[in-house]
mmCIF file of C-alpha atoms in Angstrom:
data_model
loop_
_atom_site.group_PDB
_atom_site.id
_atom_site.type_symbol
_atom_site.label_atom_id
_atom_site.label_comp_id
_atom_site.label_asym_id
_atom_site.label_seq_id
_atom_site.Cartn_x
_atom_site.Cartn_y
_atom_site.Cartn_z
ATOM 1 C CA MET A 1 -37.951 154.830 12.037
ATOM 2 C CA ASP A 2 -40.200 157.889 12.479
ATOM 3 C CA THR A 3 -43.459 158.031 14.400
ATOM 4 C CA LEU A 4 -45.515 158.943 11.334
ATOM 5 C CA THR A 5 -44.511 155.722 9.569
ATOM 6 C CA ARG A 6 -45.474 153.664 12.610
ATOM 7 C CA MET A 7 -48.711 155.628 12.886
ATOM 8 C CA ARG A 8 -49.596 154.863 9.260
ATOM 9 C CA ALA A 9 -48.865 151.177 9.817
ATOM 10 C CA PHE A 10 -51.192 151.125 12.822
ATOM 11 C CA ILE A 11 -53.981 152.850 10.868
ATOM 12 C CA ASP A 12 -53.546 150.427 7.948
ATOM 13 C CA VAL A 13 -53.849 147.441 10.284
ATOM 14 C CA VAL A 14 -56.961 148.833 11.997
ATOM 15 C CA GLU A 15 -58.740 149.710 8.757
ATOM 16 C CA ALA A 16 -57.904 146.341 7.169
ATOM 17 C CA GLU A 17 -58.983 144.610 10.409
ATOM 18 C CA GLY A 18 -55.813 142.579 10.685
ATOM 19 C CA PHE A 19 -52.107 142.400 9.937
ATOM 20 C CA SER A 20 -52.378 139.903 7.076
ATOM 21 C CA ALA A 21 -55.118 141.863 5.303
ATOM 22 C CA ALA A 22 -53.196 145.113 5.744
ATOM 23 C CA ALA A 23 -50.010 143.532 4.409
ATOM 24 C CA ARG A 24 -51.810 142.334 1.285
ATOM 25 C CA LYS A 25 -53.473 145.698 0.794
ATOM 26 C CA ILE A 26 -50.392 147.914 1.007
ATOM 27 C CA GLY A 27 -47.776 145.471 -0.266
ATOM 28 C CA ARG A 28 -45.686 145.139 2.898
ATOM 29 C CA SER A 29 -44.917 142.094 4.978
ATOM 30 C CA LYS A 30 -47.009 141.122 7.971
ATOM 31 C CA ALA A 31 -43.858 140.918 10.086
ATOM 32 C CA LEU A 32 -42.863 144.483 9.208
ATOM 33 C CA LEU A 33 -46.299 145.879 10.084
ATOM 34 C CA SER A 34 -46.262 143.958 13.347
ATOM 35 C CA LYS A 35 -42.831 145.415 14.119
ATOM 36 C CA TYR A 36 -44.020 148.983 13.436
ATOM 37 C CA VAL A 37 -47.108 148.617 15.638
ATOM 38 C CA ARG A 38 -45.089 147.029 18.445
ATOM 39 C CA GLU A 39 -42.563 149.879 18.268
ATOM 40 C CA LEU A 40 -45.414 152.408 18.370
ATOM 41 C CA GLU A 41 -46.844 150.753 21.480
ATOM 42 C CA ASP A 42 -43.394 150.754 23.087
ATOM 43 C CA GLU A 43 -42.999 154.444 22.256
ATOM 44 C CA LEU A 44 -46.404 155.266 23.761
ATOM 45 C CA GLY A 45 -46.109 152.910 26.686
ATOM 46 C CA ALA A 46 -49.628 151.587 26.006
ATOM 47 C CA LEU A 47 -51.210 148.539 24.390
ATOM 48 C CA LEU A 48 -53.192 149.586 21.297
ATOM 49 C CA LEU A 49 -54.303 146.217 19.933
ATOM 50 C CA ASN A 50 -55.488 142.994 21.511
ATOM 51 C CA ARG A 51 -53.993 140.225 19.393
ATOM 52 C CA THR A 52 -54.691 136.500 19.464
ATOM 53 C CA THR A 53 -54.434 133.900 16.714
ATOM 54 C CA ARG A 54 -58.155 134.238 15.974
ATOM 55 C CA GLN A 55 -59.227 137.636 17.246
ATOM 56 C CA PHE A 56 -58.268 141.225 16.665
ATOM 57 C CA SER A 57 -59.607 144.223 18.559
ATOM 58 C CA LEU A 58 -58.679 147.723 19.659
ATOM 59 C CA THR A 59 -58.032 148.522 23.280
ATOM 60 C CA GLU A 60 -59.618 151.628 24.779
ATOM 61 C CA ALA A 61 -56.312 153.438 24.258
ATOM 62 C CA GLY A 62 -56.230 152.066 20.712
ATOM 63 C CA HIS A 63 -59.662 153.545 19.912
ATOM 64 C CA THR A 64 -58.559 156.950 21.183
ATOM 65 C CA TYR A 65 -55.246 156.834 19.368
ATOM 66 C CA TYR A 66 -56.760 155.637 16.076
ATOM 67 C CA LYS A 67 -59.247 158.506 15.925
ATOM 68 C CA ARG A 68 -56.661 161.215 16.599
ATOM 69 C CA ALA A 69 -53.940 159.571 14.518
ATOM 70 C CA SER A 70 -56.287 159.332 11.531
ATOM 71 C CA GLU A 71 -57.005 163.049 11.789
ATOM 72 C CA ILE A 72 -53.307 163.866 12.028
ATOM 73 C CA VAL A 73 -52.364 161.702 9.042
ATOM 74 C CA ARG A 74 -55.180 163.223 6.961
ATOM 75 C CA GLU A 75 -53.939 166.715 7.822
ATOM 76 C CA VAL A 76 -50.373 165.764 6.868
ATOM 77 C CA ASP A 77 -51.580 164.254 3.597
ATOM 78 C CA SER A 78 -53.780 167.277 2.896
ATOM 79 C CA LEU A 79 -50.826 169.605 3.374
ATOM 80 C CA ALA A 80 -48.723 167.504 1.022
ATOM 81 C CA ASP A 81 -51.583 167.523 -1.483
ATOM 82 C CA ALA A 82 -51.779 171.304 -1.313
ATOM 83 C CA VAL A 83 -48.084 171.564 -2.151
ATOM 84 C CA ARG A 84 -48.387 169.036 -4.971
ATOM 85 C CA GLU A 85 -51.439 170.855 -6.341
ATOM 86 C CA SER A 86 -49.451 174.080 -6.565
ATOM 87 C CA SER A 87 -46.937 172.228 -8.730
ATOM 88 C CA GLY A 88 -49.622 170.516 -10.792
ATOM 89 C CA ASP A 89 -48.832 167.069 -9.346
ATOM 90 C CA VAL A 90 -51.926 165.383 -7.828
ATOM 91 C CA ARG A 91 -51.547 161.796 -6.629
ATOM 92 C CA GLY A 92 -52.302 159.470 -3.736
ATOM 93 C CA ARG A 93 -55.106 157.182 -2.536
ATOM 94 C CA ILE A 94 -58.788 158.140 -2.248
ATOM 95 C CA LYS A 95 -61.004 155.978 -0.068
ATOM 96 C CA LEU A 96 -64.561 156.327 -1.361
ATOM 97 C CA SER A 97 -67.864 154.831 -0.214
ATOM 98 C CA ALA A 98 -70.704 154.319 -2.686
ATOM 99 C CA PRO A 99 -73.926 152.272 -2.739
ATOM 100 C CA ARG A 100 -73.998 149.131 -4.871
ATOM 101 C CA THR A 101 -76.884 150.647 -6.808
ATOM 102 C CA PHE A 102 -74.582 153.420 -8.018
ATOM 103 C CA ALA A 103 -71.779 151.106 -9.079
ATOM 104 C CA ASP A 104 -74.068 148.615 -10.836
ATOM 105 C CA ALA A 105 -75.867 151.274 -12.876
ATOM 106 C CA PRO A 106 -74.415 152.952 -15.984
ATOM 107 C CA ILE A 107 -73.511 156.029 -13.899
ATOM 108 C CA GLY A 108 -70.963 153.890 -12.071
ATOM 109 C CA GLN A 109 -68.848 154.364 -15.201
ATOM 110 C CA SER A 110 -67.990 157.810 -13.816
ATOM 111 C CA LEU A 111 -65.596 156.237 -11.308
ATOM 112 C CA ILE A 112 -63.965 154.090 -13.988
ATOM 113 C CA ASP A 113 -63.515 157.142 -16.221
ATOM 114 C CA PHE A 114 -61.897 159.033 -13.350
ATOM 115 C CA ALA A 115 -59.438 156.200 -12.716
ATOM 116 C CA VAL A 116 -58.519 156.171 -16.413
ATOM 117 C CA ALA A 117 -58.060 159.952 -16.489
ATOM 118 C CA HIS A 118 -55.922 160.067 -13.312
ATOM 119 C CA PRO A 119 -53.430 157.182 -13.316
ATOM 120 C CA GLU A 120 -51.470 158.695 -10.402
ATOM 121 C CA ILE A 121 -54.459 158.383 -8.050
ATOM 122 C CA ILE A 122 -55.402 155.073 -6.429
ATOM 123 C CA LEU A 123 -59.187 154.899 -6.114
ATOM 124 C CA GLU A 124 -60.311 152.542 -3.347
ATOM 125 C CA VAL A 125 -64.064 152.064 -3.825
ATOM 126 C CA ASN A 126 -66.013 150.422 -0.992
ATOM 127 C CA LEU A 127 -69.538 149.415 -2.046
ATOM 128 C CA ASP A 128 -71.930 149.473 0.889
ATOM 129 C CA ASP A 129 -75.589 150.470 0.999
ATOM 130 C CA ARG A 130 -75.401 151.774 4.569
ATOM 131 C CA PHE A 131 -74.425 155.360 5.353
ATOM 132 C CA VAL A 132 -70.851 154.991 6.567
ATOM 133 C CA ASP A 133 -69.355 157.377 9.111
ATOM 134 C CA LEU A 134 -66.792 159.149 6.948
ATOM 135 C CA VAL A 135 -64.637 160.443 9.790
ATOM 136 C CA GLU A 136 -64.769 157.429 12.093
ATOM 137 C CA GLU A 137 -64.168 154.947 9.260
ATOM 138 C CA GLY A 138 -61.529 156.971 7.453
ATOM 139 C CA PHE A 139 -63.316 157.720 4.180
ATOM 140 C CA ASP A 140 -62.320 160.708 2.072
ATOM 141 C CA LEU A 141 -65.582 160.901 0.166
ATOM 142 C CA ALA A 142 -68.973 159.213 -0.250
ATOM 143 C CA VAL A 143 -71.518 159.126 -3.043
ATOM 144 C CA ARG A 144 -75.029 159.147 -1.588
ATOM 145 C CA ILE A 145 -78.406 158.771 -3.244
ATOM 146 C CA THR A 146 -80.838 160.472 -0.923
ATOM 147 C CA ARG A 147 -82.892 163.464 0.048
ATOM 148 C CA LEU A 148 -80.280 165.620 1.720
ATOM 149 C CA GLU A 149 -80.905 166.363 5.378
ATOM 150 C CA ASN A 150 -79.043 168.521 7.871
ATOM 151 C CA SER A 151 -75.525 167.209 8.153
ATOM 152 C CA SER A 152 -72.064 168.056 9.394
ATOM 153 C CA LEU A 153 -70.814 167.051 5.950
ATOM 154 C CA ILE A 154 -70.222 169.159 2.865
ATOM 155 C CA ALA A 155 -72.306 168.023 -0.113
ATOM 156 C CA ARG A 156 -72.187 168.749 -3.834
ATOM 157 C CA ARG A 157 -75.129 167.686 -5.924
ATOM 158 C CA LEU A 158 -74.179 165.605 -8.937
ATOM 159 C CA LEU A 159 -77.587 164.797 -10.384
ATOM 160 C CA PRO A 160 -81.292 165.094 -9.492
ATOM 161 C CA PHE A 161 -82.793 161.805 -8.416
ATOM 162 C CA THR A 162 -86.256 160.337 -8.067
ATOM 163 C CA THR A 163 -87.820 156.909 -8.134
ATOM 164 C CA ARG A 164 -90.197 155.455 -10.707
ATOM 165 C CA ILE A 165 -92.898 152.860 -10.132
ATOM 166 C CA CYS A 166 -92.936 150.551 -13.125
ATOM 167 C CA ALA A 167 -94.339 147.310 -14.450
ATOM 168 C CA SER A 168 -94.094 145.425 -17.699
ATOM 169 C CA PRO A 169 -96.767 145.967 -20.383
ATOM 170 C CA GLU A 170 -97.856 142.348 -19.797
ATOM 171 C CA ALA A 171 -98.437 142.940 -16.070
ATOM 172 C CA ILE A 172 -100.430 146.091 -16.770
ATOM 173 C CA GLU A 173 -102.573 144.276 -19.334
ATOM 174 C CA LYS A 174 -103.179 141.393 -16.918
ATOM 175 C CA TYR A 175 -103.855 143.346 -13.715
ATOM 176 C CA GLY A 176 -104.778 146.808 -14.934
ATOM 177 C CA ALA A 177 -102.897 150.077 -14.348
ATOM 178 C CA PRO A 178 -103.291 151.529 -10.839
ATOM 179 C CA GLU A 179 -105.056 154.896 -10.807
ATOM 180 C CA ARG A 180 -103.966 155.828 -7.275
ATOM 181 C CA PRO A 181 -101.261 154.498 -4.922
ATOM 182 C CA GLN A 182 -103.724 152.541 -2.768
ATOM 183 C CA ASP A 183 -104.501 150.346 -5.801
ATOM 184 C CA LEU A 184 -101.049 148.784 -5.484
ATOM 185 C CA SER A 185 -102.056 147.018 -2.279
ATOM 186 C CA SER A 186 -104.192 144.635 -4.353
ATOM 187 C CA ARG A 187 -101.639 144.108 -7.143
ATOM 188 C CA PRO A 188 -98.452 142.002 -7.153
ATOM 189 C CA CYS A 189 -95.303 143.969 -6.385
ATOM 190 C CA VAL A 190 -91.589 143.226 -6.349
ATOM 191 C CA ILE A 191 -90.062 144.081 -2.979
ATOM 192 C CA ASP A 192 -86.499 145.409 -2.870
ATOM 193 C CA THR A 193 -85.408 144.526 0.671
ATOM 194 C CA ASN A 194 -82.276 146.598 0.187
ATOM 195 C CA GLY A 195 -84.362 149.743 -0.169
ATOM 196 C CA ARG A 196 -85.192 152.120 2.622
ATOM 197 C CA TRP A 197 -88.944 151.604 2.470
ATOM 198 C CA LEU A 198 -89.163 147.799 2.052
ATOM 199 C CA SER A 199 -92.876 146.928 1.544
ATOM 200 C CA ASN A 200 -94.203 150.330 2.695
ATOM 201 C CA TRP A 201 -93.886 152.507 -0.385
ATOM 202 C CA PRO A 202 -93.878 156.313 0.052
ATOM 203 C CA PHE A 203 -96.141 158.725 -1.802
ATOM 204 C CA VAL A 204 -97.132 162.359 -1.536
ATOM 205 C CA GLY A 205 -100.770 163.461 -1.637
ATOM 206 C CA GLU A 206 -102.354 166.535 -3.221
ATOM 207 C CA ASN A 207 -101.998 168.337 0.119
ATOM 208 C CA GLY A 208 -98.251 167.699 0.099
ATOM 209 C CA GLN A 209 -98.429 165.227 2.990
ATOM 210 C CA MET A 210 -96.402 162.030 2.810
ATOM 211 C CA PHE A 211 -98.107 158.670 3.239
ATOM 212 C CA THR A 212 -97.214 155.032 2.604
ATOM 213 C CA VAL A 213 -98.975 152.099 0.986
ATOM 214 C CA SER A 214 -98.273 148.539 2.126
ATOM 215 C CA VAL A 215 -97.596 146.191 -0.789
ATOM 216 C CA THR A 216 -96.973 142.467 -1.191
ATOM 217 C CA GLY A 217 -95.613 140.172 -3.858
ATOM 218 C CA ARG A 218 -94.191 136.749 -4.654
ATOM 219 C CA ILE A 219 -90.567 137.828 -4.877
ATOM 220 C CA GLU A 220 -88.294 139.798 -2.537
ATOM 221 C CA VAL A 221 -84.711 140.617 -3.501
ATOM 222 C CA ASN A 222 -81.997 142.873 -2.109
ATOM 223 C CA SER A 223 -80.878 144.418 -5.383
ATOM 224 C CA PRO A 224 -82.467 147.085 -7.589
ATOM 225 C CA MET A 225 -81.018 145.380 -10.664
ATOM 226 C CA ALA A 226 -82.719 142.099 -9.732
ATOM 227 C CA THR A 227 -85.900 144.071 -8.924
ATOM 228 C CA ARG A 228 -85.747 145.565 -12.411
ATOM 229 C CA ALA A 229 -85.335 142.127 -14.006
ATOM 230 C CA ALA A 230 -88.306 140.767 -12.038
ATOM 231 C CA ALA A 231 -90.498 143.682 -13.116
ATOM 232 C CA ILE A 232 -89.505 143.231 -16.770
ATOM 233 C CA SER A 233 -90.423 139.543 -16.446
ATOM 234 C CA GLY A 234 -93.963 140.460 -15.426
ATOM 235 C CA LEU A 235 -93.788 139.657 -11.711
ATOM 236 C CA GLY A 236 -95.393 142.944 -10.743
ATOM 237 C CA TRP A 237 -94.813 146.602 -9.969
ATOM 238 C CA ALA A 238 -91.445 147.789 -8.652
ATOM 239 C CA VAL A 239 -89.905 150.937 -7.194
ATOM 240 C CA LEU A 240 -86.731 151.689 -9.152
ATOM 241 C CA PRO A 241 -84.189 154.531 -9.194
ATOM 242 C CA ASP A 242 -84.815 156.637 -12.277
ATOM 243 C CA PHE A 243 -81.284 156.110 -13.596
ATOM 244 C CA ILE A 244 -81.897 152.344 -13.613
ATOM 245 C CA ALA A 245 -85.464 152.401 -14.922
ATOM 246 C CA GLU A 246 -85.099 155.034 -17.655
ATOM 247 C CA PRO A 247 -83.492 152.886 -20.417
ATOM 248 C CA ASP A 248 -86.230 150.260 -20.040
ATOM 249 C CA ILE A 249 -88.938 152.920 -20.001
ATOM 250 C CA GLN A 250 -87.543 154.354 -23.234
ATOM 251 C CA SER A 251 -87.450 150.894 -24.848
ATOM 252 C CA GLY A 252 -90.971 150.027 -23.698
ATOM 253 C CA ARG A 253 -89.926 147.094 -21.518
ATOM 254 C CA LEU A 254 -91.262 148.968 -18.484
ATOM 255 C CA VAL A 255 -94.186 151.367 -18.147
ATOM 256 C CA PRO A 256 -94.152 154.028 -15.384
ATOM 257 C CA VAL A 257 -97.257 154.740 -13.325
ATOM 258 C CA LEU A 258 -98.322 157.199 -10.608
ATOM 259 C CA ASP A 259 -95.563 159.713 -11.415
ATOM 260 C CA ASN A 260 -97.565 162.579 -9.912
ATOM 261 C CA TRP A 261 -97.617 160.805 -6.552
ATOM 262 C CA ILE A 262 -93.852 160.238 -6.293
ATOM 263 C CA PRO A 263 -91.947 162.349 -3.708
ATOM 264 C CA LYS A 264 -89.493 164.748 -5.327
ATOM 265 C CA GLY A 265 -86.353 166.518 -4.185
ATOM 266 C CA GLY A 266 -83.816 163.704 -4.070
ATOM 267 C CA GLY A 267 -80.390 163.764 -5.583
ATOM 268 C CA ILE A 268 -77.074 162.018 -6.044
ATOM 269 C CA PHE A 269 -74.509 163.822 -3.890
ATOM 270 C CA ALA A 270 -70.774 163.743 -3.336
ATOM 271 C CA VAL A 271 -70.275 164.305 0.395
ATOM 272 C CA TYR A 272 -67.102 164.797 2.394
ATOM 273 C CA PRO A 273 -66.140 165.932 5.890
ATOM 274 C CA HIS A 274 -65.428 169.502 6.902
ATOM 275 C CA ARG A 275 -61.666 169.844 6.980
ATOM 276 C CA ARG A 276 -59.222 172.671 7.292
ATOM 277 C CA TYR A 277 -57.525 171.488 4.116
ATOM 278 C CA LEU A 278 -59.570 169.598 1.550
ATOM 279 C CA PRO A 279 -57.095 167.237 -0.122
ATOM 280 C CA ALA A 280 -56.411 168.229 -3.706
ATOM 281 C CA LYS A 281 -57.003 164.659 -4.878
ATOM 282 C CA VAL A 282 -60.527 164.734 -3.359
ATOM 283 C CA ARG A 283 -61.250 168.122 -4.922
ATOM 284 C CA VAL A 284 -60.103 166.775 -8.300
ATOM 285 C CA LEU A 285 -62.432 163.767 -7.978
ATOM 286 C CA VAL A 286 -65.440 165.843 -6.929
ATOM 287 C CA ASP A 287 -64.876 168.331 -9.769
ATOM 288 C CA PHE A 288 -64.530 165.434 -12.210
ATOM 289 C CA LEU A 289 -67.818 163.879 -11.055
ATOM 290 C CA VAL A 290 -69.653 167.198 -11.276
ATOM 291 C CA GLN A 291 -68.510 167.663 -14.883
ATOM 292 C CA TRP A 292 -69.131 164.005 -15.775
ATOM 293 C CA PHE A 293 -72.733 164.154 -14.576
ATOM 294 C CA LYS A 294 -73.305 167.541 -16.185
ATOM 295 C CA LYS A 295 -72.278 166.065 -19.542
ATOM 296 C CA ALA A 296 -74.313 162.904 -18.946
ATOM 297 C CA GLU A 297 -77.423 164.945 -18.147
ATOM 298 C CA GLY A 298 -76.890 167.066 -21.230
ATOM 299 C CA ASP A 299 -76.654 163.935 -23.390
ATOM 300 C CA ARG A 300 -79.985 162.552 -22.118
#
């Protein structure tokens, strides 16, 4: 049994946070994975994992080994990808992080379309609204909805992004349309607790300076889709991503307000770590997303 196989088994166990979960994920037995990790520890002469019946944790040596082993395995896989790409054969597993907002919206179809178009690639999509550490957590790629800041990551913009502040026609008739952001402090609002700004909504003034307005309401949810539904039902004003709000704006179920006060410059980005060899499978996915969003924007 070679070291690389044992190394992969160890990485699988760490990333799945247990032998049983790793066995289910990769289709191997728990006993076999345990054997590989034990052999790796014997080879290294160091304990990598603390194992009990109820707990699982990395030792200090295990943390060090996992980080370097992950880098080595990625380099090996990248080299294999480069060879396969030259022969027109792109396959393997892509571990991707994306926010739930992305997957729940119609643009989440882009990932489904990619999986259909590339049956030889396994797409492992982890939905999480936090910004994961791509290198430390072993992700190949992340989709991020943000205003891009300085980063050690490489980013390709897929689509411009902004937010819209909307309410139903009934809410506007009942409470009156706000003429300036400060008016929202005296009107009912729907608070998305999953959003970055919570109840302090950001705006930009005529002088270009950012400021926030504190808002309140009778409902707080941690989902933009539920926020949208609450706004349509007349529960108040809501901050929504434009790609979620737009169909309801077009249909008249929601009415946008204060557009001139909304900060601009955001986008949906595909981001990935700097690497000596970018895996061909990751390049194929990024190129696919760029073209998918270009077509989607052209169809709007």
